XYZ file of C-alpha atoms in Angstrom:
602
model
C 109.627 -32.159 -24.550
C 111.484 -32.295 -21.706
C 115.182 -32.069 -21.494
C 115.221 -35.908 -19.240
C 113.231 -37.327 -23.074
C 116.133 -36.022 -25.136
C 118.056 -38.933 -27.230
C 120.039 -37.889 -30.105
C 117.398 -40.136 -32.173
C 114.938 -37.311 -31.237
C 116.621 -34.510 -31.533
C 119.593 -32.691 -33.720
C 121.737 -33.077 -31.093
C 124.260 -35.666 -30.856
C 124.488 -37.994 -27.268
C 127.409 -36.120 -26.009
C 125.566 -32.499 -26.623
C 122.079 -33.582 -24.555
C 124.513 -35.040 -22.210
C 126.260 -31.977 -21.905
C 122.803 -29.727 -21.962
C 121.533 -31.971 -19.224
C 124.041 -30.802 -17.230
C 124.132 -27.441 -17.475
C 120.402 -27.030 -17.282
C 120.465 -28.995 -13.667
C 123.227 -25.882 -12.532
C 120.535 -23.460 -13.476
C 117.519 -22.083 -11.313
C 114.296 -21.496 -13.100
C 114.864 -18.238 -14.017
C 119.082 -18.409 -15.209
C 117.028 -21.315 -17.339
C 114.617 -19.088 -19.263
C 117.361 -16.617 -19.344
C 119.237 -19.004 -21.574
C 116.469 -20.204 -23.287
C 116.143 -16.773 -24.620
C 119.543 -16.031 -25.577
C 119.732 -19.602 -27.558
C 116.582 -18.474 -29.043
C 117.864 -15.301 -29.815
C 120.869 -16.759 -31.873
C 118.715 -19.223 -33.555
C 116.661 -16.378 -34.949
C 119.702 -14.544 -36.305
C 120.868 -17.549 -37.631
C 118.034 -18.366 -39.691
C 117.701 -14.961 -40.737
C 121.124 -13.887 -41.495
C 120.418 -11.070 -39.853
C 123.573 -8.536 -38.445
C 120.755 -5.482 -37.259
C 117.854 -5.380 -35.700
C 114.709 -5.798 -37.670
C 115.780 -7.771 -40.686
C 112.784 -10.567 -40.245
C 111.425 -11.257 -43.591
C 112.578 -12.331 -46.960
C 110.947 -9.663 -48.829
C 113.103 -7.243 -50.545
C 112.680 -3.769 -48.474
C 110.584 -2.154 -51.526
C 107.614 -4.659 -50.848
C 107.772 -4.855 -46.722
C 106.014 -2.756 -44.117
C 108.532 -1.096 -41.804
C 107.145 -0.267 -38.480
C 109.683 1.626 -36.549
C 108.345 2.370 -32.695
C 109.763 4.476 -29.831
C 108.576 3.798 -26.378
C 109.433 4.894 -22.779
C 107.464 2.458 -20.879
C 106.491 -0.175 -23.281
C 103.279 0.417 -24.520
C 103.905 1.449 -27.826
C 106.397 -1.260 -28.244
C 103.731 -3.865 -27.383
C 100.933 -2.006 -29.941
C 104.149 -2.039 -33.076
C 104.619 -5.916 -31.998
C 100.448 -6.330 -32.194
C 100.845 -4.534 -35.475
C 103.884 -6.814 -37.067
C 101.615 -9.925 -35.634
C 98.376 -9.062 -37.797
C 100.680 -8.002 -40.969
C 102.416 -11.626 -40.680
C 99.023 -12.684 -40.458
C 97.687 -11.552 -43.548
C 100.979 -12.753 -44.831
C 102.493 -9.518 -45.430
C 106.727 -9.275 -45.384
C 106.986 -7.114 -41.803
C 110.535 -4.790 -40.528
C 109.846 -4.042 -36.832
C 112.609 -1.614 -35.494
C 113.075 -0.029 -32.434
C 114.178 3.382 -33.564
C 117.277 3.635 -31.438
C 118.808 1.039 -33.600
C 117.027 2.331 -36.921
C 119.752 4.199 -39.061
C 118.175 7.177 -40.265
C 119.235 6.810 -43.547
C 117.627 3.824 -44.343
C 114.557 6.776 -44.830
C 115.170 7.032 -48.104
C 114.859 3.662 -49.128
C 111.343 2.740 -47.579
C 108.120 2.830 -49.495
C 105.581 1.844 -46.915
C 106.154 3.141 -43.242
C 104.251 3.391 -40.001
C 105.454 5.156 -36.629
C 104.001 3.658 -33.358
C 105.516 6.966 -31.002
C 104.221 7.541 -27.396
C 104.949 11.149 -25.904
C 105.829 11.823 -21.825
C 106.839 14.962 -20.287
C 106.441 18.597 -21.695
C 105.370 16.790 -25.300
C 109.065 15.378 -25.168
C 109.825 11.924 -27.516
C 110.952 8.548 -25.437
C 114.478 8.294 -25.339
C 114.631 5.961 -28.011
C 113.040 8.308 -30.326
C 114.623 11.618 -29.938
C 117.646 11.107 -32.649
C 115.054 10.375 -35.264
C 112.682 12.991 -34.007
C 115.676 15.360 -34.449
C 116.774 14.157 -37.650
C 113.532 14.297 -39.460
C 113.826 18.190 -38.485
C 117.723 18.555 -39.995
C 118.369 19.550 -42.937
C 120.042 16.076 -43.682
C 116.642 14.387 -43.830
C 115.682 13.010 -46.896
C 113.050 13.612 -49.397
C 110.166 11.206 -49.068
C 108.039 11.186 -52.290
C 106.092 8.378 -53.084
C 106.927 7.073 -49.384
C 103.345 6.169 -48.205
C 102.929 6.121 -44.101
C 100.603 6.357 -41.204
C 101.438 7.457 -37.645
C 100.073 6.308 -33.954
C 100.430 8.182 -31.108
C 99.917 6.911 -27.530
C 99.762 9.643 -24.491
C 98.284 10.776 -21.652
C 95.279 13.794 -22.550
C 95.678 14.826 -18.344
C 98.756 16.553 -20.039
C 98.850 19.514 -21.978
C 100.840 17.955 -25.050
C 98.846 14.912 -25.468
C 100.439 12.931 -28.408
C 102.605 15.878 -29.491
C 105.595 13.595 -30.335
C 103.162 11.739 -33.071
C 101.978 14.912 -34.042
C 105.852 16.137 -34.440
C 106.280 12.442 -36.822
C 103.586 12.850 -39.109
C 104.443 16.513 -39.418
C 107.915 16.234 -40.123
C 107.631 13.139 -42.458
C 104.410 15.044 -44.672
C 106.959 17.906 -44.821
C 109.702 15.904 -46.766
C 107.415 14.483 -48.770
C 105.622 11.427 -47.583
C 101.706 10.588 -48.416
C 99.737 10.091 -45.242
C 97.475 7.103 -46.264
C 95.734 6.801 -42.786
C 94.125 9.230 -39.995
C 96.508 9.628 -37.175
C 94.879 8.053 -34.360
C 96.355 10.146 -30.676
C 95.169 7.398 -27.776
C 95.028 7.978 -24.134
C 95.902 5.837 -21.690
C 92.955 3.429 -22.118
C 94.097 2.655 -25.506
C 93.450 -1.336 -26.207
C 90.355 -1.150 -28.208
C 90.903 1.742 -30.406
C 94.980 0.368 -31.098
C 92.953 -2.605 -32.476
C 90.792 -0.637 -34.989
C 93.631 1.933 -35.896
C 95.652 -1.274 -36.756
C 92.858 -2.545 -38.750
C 92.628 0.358 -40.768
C 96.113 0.724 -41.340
C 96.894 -2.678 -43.075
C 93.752 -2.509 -44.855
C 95.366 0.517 -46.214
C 98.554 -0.998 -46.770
C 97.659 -4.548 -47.725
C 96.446 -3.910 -51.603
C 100.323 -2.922 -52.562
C 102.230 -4.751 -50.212
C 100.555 -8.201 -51.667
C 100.598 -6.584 -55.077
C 104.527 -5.941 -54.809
C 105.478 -9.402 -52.999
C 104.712 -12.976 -52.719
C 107.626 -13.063 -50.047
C 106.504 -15.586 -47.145
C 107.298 -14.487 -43.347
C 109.923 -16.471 -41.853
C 108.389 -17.601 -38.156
C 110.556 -17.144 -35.659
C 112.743 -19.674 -34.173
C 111.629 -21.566 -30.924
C 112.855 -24.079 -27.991
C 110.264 -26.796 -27.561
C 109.367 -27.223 -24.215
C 111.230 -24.057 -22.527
C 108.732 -21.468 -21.476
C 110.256 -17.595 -21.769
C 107.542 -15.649 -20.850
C 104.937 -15.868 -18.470
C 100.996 -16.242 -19.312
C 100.431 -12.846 -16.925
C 100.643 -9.403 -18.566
C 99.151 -6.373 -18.484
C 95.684 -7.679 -19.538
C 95.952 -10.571 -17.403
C 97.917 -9.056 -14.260
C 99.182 -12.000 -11.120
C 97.343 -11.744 -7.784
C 100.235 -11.447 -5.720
C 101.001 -11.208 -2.203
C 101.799 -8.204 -0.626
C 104.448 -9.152 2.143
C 105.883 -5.739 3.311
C 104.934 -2.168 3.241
C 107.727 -0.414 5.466
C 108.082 3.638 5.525
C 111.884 4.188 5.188
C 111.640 7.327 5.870
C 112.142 9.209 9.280
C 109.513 10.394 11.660
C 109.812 13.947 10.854
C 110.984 14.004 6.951
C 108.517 15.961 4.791
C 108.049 12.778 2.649
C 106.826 9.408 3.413
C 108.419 6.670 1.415
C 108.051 3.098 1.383
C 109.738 0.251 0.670
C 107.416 -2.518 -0.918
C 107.970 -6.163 -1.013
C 105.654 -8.332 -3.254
C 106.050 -11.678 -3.775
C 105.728 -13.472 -7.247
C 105.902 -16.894 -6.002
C 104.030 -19.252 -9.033
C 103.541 -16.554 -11.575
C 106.227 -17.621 -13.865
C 106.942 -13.543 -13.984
C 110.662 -12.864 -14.824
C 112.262 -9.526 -14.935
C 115.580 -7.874 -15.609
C 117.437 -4.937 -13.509
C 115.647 -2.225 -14.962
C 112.043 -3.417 -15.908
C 109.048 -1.359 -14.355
C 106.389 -3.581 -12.319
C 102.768 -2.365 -13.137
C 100.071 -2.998 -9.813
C 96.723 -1.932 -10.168
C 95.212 -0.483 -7.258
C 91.486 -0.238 -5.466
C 89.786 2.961 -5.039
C 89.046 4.195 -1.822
C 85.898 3.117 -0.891
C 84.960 5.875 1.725
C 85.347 8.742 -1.285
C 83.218 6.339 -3.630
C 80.491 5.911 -1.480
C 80.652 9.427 -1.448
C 80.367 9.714 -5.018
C 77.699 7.414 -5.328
C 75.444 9.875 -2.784
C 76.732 12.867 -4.220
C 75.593 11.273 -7.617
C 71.703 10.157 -6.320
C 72.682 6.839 -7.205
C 72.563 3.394 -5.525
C 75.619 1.146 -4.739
C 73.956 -1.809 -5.864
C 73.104 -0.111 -9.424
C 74.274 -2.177 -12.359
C 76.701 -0.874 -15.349
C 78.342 -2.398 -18.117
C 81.476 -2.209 -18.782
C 83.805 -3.757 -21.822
C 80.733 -6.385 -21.818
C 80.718 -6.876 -17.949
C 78.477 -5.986 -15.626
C 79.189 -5.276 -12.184
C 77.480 -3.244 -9.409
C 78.438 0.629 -9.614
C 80.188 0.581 -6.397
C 82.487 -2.141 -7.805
C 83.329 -0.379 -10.676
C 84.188 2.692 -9.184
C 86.185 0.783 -6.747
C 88.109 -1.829 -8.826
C 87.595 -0.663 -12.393
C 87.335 3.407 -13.265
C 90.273 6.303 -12.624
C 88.680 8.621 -10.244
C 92.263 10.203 -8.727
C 94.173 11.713 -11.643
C 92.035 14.306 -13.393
C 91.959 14.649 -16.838
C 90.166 17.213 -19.474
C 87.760 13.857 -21.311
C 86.585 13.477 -17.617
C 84.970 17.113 -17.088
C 83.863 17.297 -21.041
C 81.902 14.157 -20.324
C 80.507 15.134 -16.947
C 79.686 18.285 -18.414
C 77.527 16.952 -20.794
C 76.018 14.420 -18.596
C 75.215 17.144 -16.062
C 74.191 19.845 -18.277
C 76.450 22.168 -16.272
C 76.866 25.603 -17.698
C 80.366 26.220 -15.608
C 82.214 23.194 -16.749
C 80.513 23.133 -20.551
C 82.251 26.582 -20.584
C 85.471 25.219 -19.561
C 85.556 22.789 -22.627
C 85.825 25.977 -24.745
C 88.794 27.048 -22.663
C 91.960 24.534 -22.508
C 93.669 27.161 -20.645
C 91.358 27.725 -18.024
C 90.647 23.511 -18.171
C 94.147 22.703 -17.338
C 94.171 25.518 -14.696
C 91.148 23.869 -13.442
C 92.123 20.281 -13.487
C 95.791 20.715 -12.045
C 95.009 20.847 -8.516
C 91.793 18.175 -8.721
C 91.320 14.911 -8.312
C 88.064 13.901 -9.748
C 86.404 13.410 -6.366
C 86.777 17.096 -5.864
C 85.236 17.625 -9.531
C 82.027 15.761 -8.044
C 82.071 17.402 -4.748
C 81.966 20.474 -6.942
C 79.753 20.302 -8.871
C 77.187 17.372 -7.292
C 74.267 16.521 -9.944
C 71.975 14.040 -10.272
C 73.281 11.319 -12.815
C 72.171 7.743 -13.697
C 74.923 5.084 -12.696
C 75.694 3.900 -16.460
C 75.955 7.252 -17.130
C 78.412 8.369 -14.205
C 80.444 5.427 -14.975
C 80.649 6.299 -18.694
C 82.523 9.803 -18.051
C 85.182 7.773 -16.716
C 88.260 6.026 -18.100
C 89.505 2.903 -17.262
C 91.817 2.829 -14.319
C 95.471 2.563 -15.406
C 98.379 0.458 -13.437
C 100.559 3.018 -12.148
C 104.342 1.970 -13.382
C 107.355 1.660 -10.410
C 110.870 1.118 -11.251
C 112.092 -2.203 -9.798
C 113.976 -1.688 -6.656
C 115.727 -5.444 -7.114
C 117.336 -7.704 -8.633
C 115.619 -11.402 -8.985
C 119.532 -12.810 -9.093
C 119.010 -11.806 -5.755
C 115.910 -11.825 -4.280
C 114.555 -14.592 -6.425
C 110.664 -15.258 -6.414
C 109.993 -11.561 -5.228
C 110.058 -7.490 -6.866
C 110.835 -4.460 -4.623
C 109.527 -1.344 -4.964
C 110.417 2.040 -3.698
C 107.241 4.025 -3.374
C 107.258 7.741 -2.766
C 103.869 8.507 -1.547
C 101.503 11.354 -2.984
C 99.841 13.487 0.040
C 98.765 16.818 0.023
C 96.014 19.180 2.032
C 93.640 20.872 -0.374
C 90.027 21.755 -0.451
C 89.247 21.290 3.284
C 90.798 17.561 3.354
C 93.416 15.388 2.536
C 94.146 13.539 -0.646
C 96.636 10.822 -1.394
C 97.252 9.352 -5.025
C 95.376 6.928 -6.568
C 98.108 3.665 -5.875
C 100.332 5.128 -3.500
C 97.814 5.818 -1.413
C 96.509 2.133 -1.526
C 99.589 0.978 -0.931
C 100.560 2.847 2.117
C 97.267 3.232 4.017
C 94.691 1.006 2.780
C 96.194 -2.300 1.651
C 97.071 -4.649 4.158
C 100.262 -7.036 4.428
C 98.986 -10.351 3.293
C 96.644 -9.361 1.145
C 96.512 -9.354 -3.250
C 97.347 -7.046 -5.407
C 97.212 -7.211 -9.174
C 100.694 -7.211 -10.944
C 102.533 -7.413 -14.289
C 106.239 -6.856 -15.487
C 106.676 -4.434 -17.919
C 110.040 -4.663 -19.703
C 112.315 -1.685 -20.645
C 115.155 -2.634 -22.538
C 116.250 1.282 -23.001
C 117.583 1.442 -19.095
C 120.384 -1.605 -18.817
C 123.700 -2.410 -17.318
C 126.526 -3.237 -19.883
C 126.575 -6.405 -21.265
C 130.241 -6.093 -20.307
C 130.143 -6.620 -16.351
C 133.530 -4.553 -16.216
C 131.964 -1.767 -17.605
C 132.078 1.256 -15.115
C 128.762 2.728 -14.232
C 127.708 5.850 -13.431
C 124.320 6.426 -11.451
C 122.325 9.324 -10.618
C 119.121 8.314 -8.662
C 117.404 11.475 -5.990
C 114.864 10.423 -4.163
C 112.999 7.396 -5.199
C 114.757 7.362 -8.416
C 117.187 5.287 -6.565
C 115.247 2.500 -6.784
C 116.863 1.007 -10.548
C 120.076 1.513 -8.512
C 119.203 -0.852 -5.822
C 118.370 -3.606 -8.261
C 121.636 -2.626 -10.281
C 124.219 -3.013 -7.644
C 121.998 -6.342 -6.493
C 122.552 -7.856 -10.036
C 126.022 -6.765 -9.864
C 126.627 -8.078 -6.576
C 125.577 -10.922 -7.704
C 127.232 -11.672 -11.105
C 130.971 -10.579 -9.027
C 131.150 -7.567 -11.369
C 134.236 -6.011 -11.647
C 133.099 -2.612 -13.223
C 133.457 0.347 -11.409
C 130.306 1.513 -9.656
C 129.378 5.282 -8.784
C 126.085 6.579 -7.299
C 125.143 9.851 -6.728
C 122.019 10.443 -4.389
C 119.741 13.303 -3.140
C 117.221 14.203 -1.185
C 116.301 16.896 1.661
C 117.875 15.634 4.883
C 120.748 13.090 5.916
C 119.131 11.916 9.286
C 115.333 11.869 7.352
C 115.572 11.239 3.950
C 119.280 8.544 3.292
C 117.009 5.657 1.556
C 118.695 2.399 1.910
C 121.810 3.939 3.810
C 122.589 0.909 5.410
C 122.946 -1.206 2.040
C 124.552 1.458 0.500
C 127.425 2.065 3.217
C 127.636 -1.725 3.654
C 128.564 -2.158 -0.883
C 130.943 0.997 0.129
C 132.577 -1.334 3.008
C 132.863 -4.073 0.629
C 134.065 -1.962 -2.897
C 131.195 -2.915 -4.871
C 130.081 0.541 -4.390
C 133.404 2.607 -5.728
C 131.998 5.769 -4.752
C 128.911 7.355 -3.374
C 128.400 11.459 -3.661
C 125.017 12.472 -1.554
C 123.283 15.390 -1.622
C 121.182 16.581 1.181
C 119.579 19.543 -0.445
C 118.223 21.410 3.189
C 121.118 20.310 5.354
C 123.102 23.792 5.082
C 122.033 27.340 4.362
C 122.515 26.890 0.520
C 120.547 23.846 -1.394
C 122.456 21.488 -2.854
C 121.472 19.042 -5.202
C 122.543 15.916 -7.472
C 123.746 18.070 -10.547
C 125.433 20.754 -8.165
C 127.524 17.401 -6.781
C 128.298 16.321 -10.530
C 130.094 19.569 -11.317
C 132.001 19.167 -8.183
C 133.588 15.975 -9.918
C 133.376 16.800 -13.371
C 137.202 15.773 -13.621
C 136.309 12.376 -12.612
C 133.376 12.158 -14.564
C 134.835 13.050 -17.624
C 137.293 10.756 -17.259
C 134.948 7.428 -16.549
C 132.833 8.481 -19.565
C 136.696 8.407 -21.669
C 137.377 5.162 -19.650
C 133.830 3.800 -21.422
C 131.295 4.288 -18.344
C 127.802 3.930 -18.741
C 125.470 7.150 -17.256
C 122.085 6.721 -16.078
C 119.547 9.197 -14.281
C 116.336 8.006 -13.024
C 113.446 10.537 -11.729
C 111.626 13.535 -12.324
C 112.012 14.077 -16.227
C 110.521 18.332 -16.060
C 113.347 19.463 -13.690
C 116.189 16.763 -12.433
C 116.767 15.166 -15.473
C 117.136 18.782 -17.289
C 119.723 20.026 -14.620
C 121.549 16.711 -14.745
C 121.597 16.896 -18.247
C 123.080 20.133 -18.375
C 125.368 19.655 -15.857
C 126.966 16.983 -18.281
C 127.257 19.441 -20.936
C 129.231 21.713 -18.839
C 131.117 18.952 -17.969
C 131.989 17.756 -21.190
C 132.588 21.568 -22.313
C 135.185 22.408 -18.954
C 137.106 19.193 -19.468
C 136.845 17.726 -23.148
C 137.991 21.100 -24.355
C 134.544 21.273 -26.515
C 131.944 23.453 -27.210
C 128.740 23.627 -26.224
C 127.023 21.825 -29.870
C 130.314 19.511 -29.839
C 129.138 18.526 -26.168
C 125.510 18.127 -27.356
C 127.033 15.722 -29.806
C 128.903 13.994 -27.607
C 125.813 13.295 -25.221
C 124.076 11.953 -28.683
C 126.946 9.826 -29.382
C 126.719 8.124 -25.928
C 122.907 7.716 -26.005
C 123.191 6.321 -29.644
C 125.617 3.305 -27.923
C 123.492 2.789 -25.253
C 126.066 4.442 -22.889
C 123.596 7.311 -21.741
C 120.035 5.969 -20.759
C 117.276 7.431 -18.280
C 114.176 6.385 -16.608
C 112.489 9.453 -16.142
C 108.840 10.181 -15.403
């Protein structure tokens, strides 16, 4: 129904309240509209509920409900826990979804049925919204989980060397106090859909037998606004066409990396996102190195396969649908075996030598290799599907409305006789065109937000591309007239090379939005200097925003950066809170358990 059909005859509101909506909605722009419509939905569901934390959905007293508590970094295990409360609800089970930064530990010891949706990124690190249940499990203040019945997913990456470790560390830690494993941990890789759906199965057939034995509790559906669309029918199974308008290197001529800024426009997707959010693209092989595979292979382009029930030609498929840049150890087992090859057959017995093997490869080079005769279907079955590569949104849509910036650092590197370039940043930068379509979806990260307060001070540490957040950040808060206090510290190797965005960023100095701005230009004098080396330098003044109630955010590289910078805090914390070095670990726990210390890290 639309807003212009409202009469209070029609609706629960009286005259003067549809009146009063009418107005306000013709202020609003499309998207400050379904912005609204969220938050009114929001209230209506915690209304109904009588809900005052997260995750209290169901009627059902806590003994007879499912809990699923999920931590994710990116947002695919948060969409597989949300798959899994839908199919519970609809075998009318009573359902707890919780995001474990706002599950209280201690609520452990009070569940009898529990499943753990966990990815793991890094060095076999949890997400950030995991790690203070991670730890706790591991404390000696855990509880003892008798009786407690649960089953644990695990979503990773197996072209890293602790594939699903932080599932592994769950189901571990929770068998060790107690708990009764009632279903086969499933560890996914990135092409995860299928097998999420059977794992899922499995799990509430497991589960279903009590849980309807212990409650007749009915699901309360959620609360909705007729006629005001909040999300967008495109996703990551259905990703937008969009336009590629601009592909500009903002780098200089002779810095060591090439970086571009990408503009993309959204215009009729209906695709909303939030300072923050991550925008998946997919990306086309390069067809010169397929061809190349497909003679190096004795096969045909115009050779059929089948694929997820399509069939295409092979060329197609290795173009548009298979992951042929980043190497990973399924990819040479398979080959292997399809090939017969006694060198890489004896590599599967080695994970060692395999991830010595696979670092420097892309799978081209794999094929170049070791060239063998192989029948398409075949060939294309050793590969996984190709993945959308994840980039932090470089703006706000407050201000740049029907469009998403990115800020792409691109891979390049000599090896082997040639160059290579990474799978999407290399389509981006060299091979797609301005003008033409590339296949987009938003994916939402609600751990990596500004305050809800806008005169919240903010602190912001962003080398290299992982300034990109920061640019959408000081958009939105540009745009709302924030008053918080706004400090961003940047880094990379050279002022006259490498200063992304230096003109925006000296123009929000000029007009105080910015408050402050420490760079670091790591190979500007004989010593390197970098982000965390600059944070120590103001360690007074940092302690004293994070007393004054600043929020602290690091984006980029998780292995090294995000270490230093998080050490840096602790000596912080230790020189000028007076604490120690586990009182400063606590204090960094405190902040990140009220949403006050938050990274997007990769």
């Amino acid at each position: 129904m639309l807003l212009g059909q409202l009469s209070a005859a029609a609706s629960p509101l009286t005259q003067e309240q549809v009146q009063k909506l009418q107005g306000l909605v013709a202020e609003l722009n499309p998207i400050q509209q379904a912005w609204v419509s969220g938050y009114l939905a929001a209230n209506a569901n915690s209304a109904i509920l009588g809900a005052t934390t997260p995750g209290a959905a169901v009627q059902a007293g806590e003994a007879a409900s499912l809990t699923i508590l999920y931590g994710s970094q990116t947002g695919n295990a948060k969409s597989v826990a949300t798959q899994l409360k839908d199919q519970a609800q609809s075998r009318g089970l009573a359902v707890n979804l919780v995001n474990m930064a706002d599950y209280k530990p201690n609520n452990l010891k009070k569940e009898k049925y529990l499943t753990v949706v966990v990815s793991t990124y890094g060095e076999g690190e949890p997400p950030e919204d995991a790690e203070n249940l991670h730890e706790f499990l591991d404390s000696k203040k855990a509880p003892k989980l008798e009786g407690v019945k649960v089953a644990v997913l695990g979503l990773g990456d197996s072209s890293y060397e602790f594939f699903c470790q932080t599932a592994i560390d769950f189901e571990q830690r929770l068998q060790k106090l107690g708990a009764d494993v009632i279903v086969e941990r499933a560890d996914l890789d990135v092409d995860y859909d299928a097998l999420a759906t059977q794992w899922i199965n499995s799990a509430l057939d497991a589960f279903e037998p009590e849980l309807s034995a212990q409650s007749s509790a009915q699901v309360i559906p959620m609360a909705t606004l007729g006629g005001a669309a909040t999300t967008s029918q495109y996703n990551k199974q259905n990703p937008f066409a969009a336009e590629l308008s601009v592909v500009q290197k903002i780098t200089g001529r002779d810095s060591t990396k090439d970086v571009r800024h990408v503009e993309i426009s959204l215009e009729e997707s209906g695709l909303t996102y939030t300072a923050g959010d991550a925008l998946g693209v997919y990306f086309l092989n390069d067809e010169t190195l397929v061809d190349e595979i497909i003679a190096l292979t004795g096969n045909s382009a115009a050779s059929e396969v089948t694929l997820a029930a399509e069939t295409l030609t092979l060329r197609d498929a290795l173009i548009e649908k298979l992951e042929l840049t980043q190497s990973y150890p399924g990819f040479v087992e398979k080959y292997a075996q399809a090939t017969n090859n006694a060198e890489l057959l004896a590599l599967t017995e080695d994970k060692a030598a395999m991830r010595e093997f696979i670092e420097p490869r892309q799978i081209f080079d794999i094929i170049r290799q070791y060239p063998a005769t192989i029948d398409a279907q075949s060939l294309a079955d050793c590969a996984r599907k190709l993945q959308a590569r994840l980039y932090s949104i470089a703006s706000s849509q407050s201000e740049v409305e029907e469009e998403v910036h990115l800020t792409v650092g691109v891979v390049e590197f000599d090896i082997f006789g040639s160059q290579h370039l990474g799978g999407c940043s290399g389509y981006l930068a060299h091979r797609a065109e301005e003008g033409s379509k590339v296949k987009v979806f938003v994916e939402h990260n609600d751990n990596f937000r500004l305050p809800a307060n806008p005169e919240t001070p903010i602190i912001m540490v962003g080398p290299g591309t992982g300034i990109a957040p920061f640019r959408a950040f000081l958009q939105e808060r540009d745009s709302q007239g924030a008053e918080g206090k706004n400090w961003l510290f940047f880094g990379n190797p050279h002022f006259t090379q490498d200063f992304l965005y230096q003109v925006e960023i000296q123009s929000y100095l000029k007009s105080g939005l910015l408050t402050q701005c420490d760079v670091a230009f790591s190979r500007d004098q004989a010593q390197k200097v970098y982000v965390q080396d600059k944070l120590r330098k103001q360690g007074e003044q940092v302690f004293s925003w994070l007393e004054q109630g600043a929020h602290f955010y690091i984006c980029g590289d998780a292995n090294r950066m995000a270490k230093d910078v998080h050490q840096a805090l602790i000596d912080i914390i230790i020189e000028h809170g007076g604490k120690d070095a586990e009182q400063a670990e606590q204090y960094l726990k405190d902040l990140r358990s009220n949403n006050r210390y938050q990274k997007d890290v990769y």
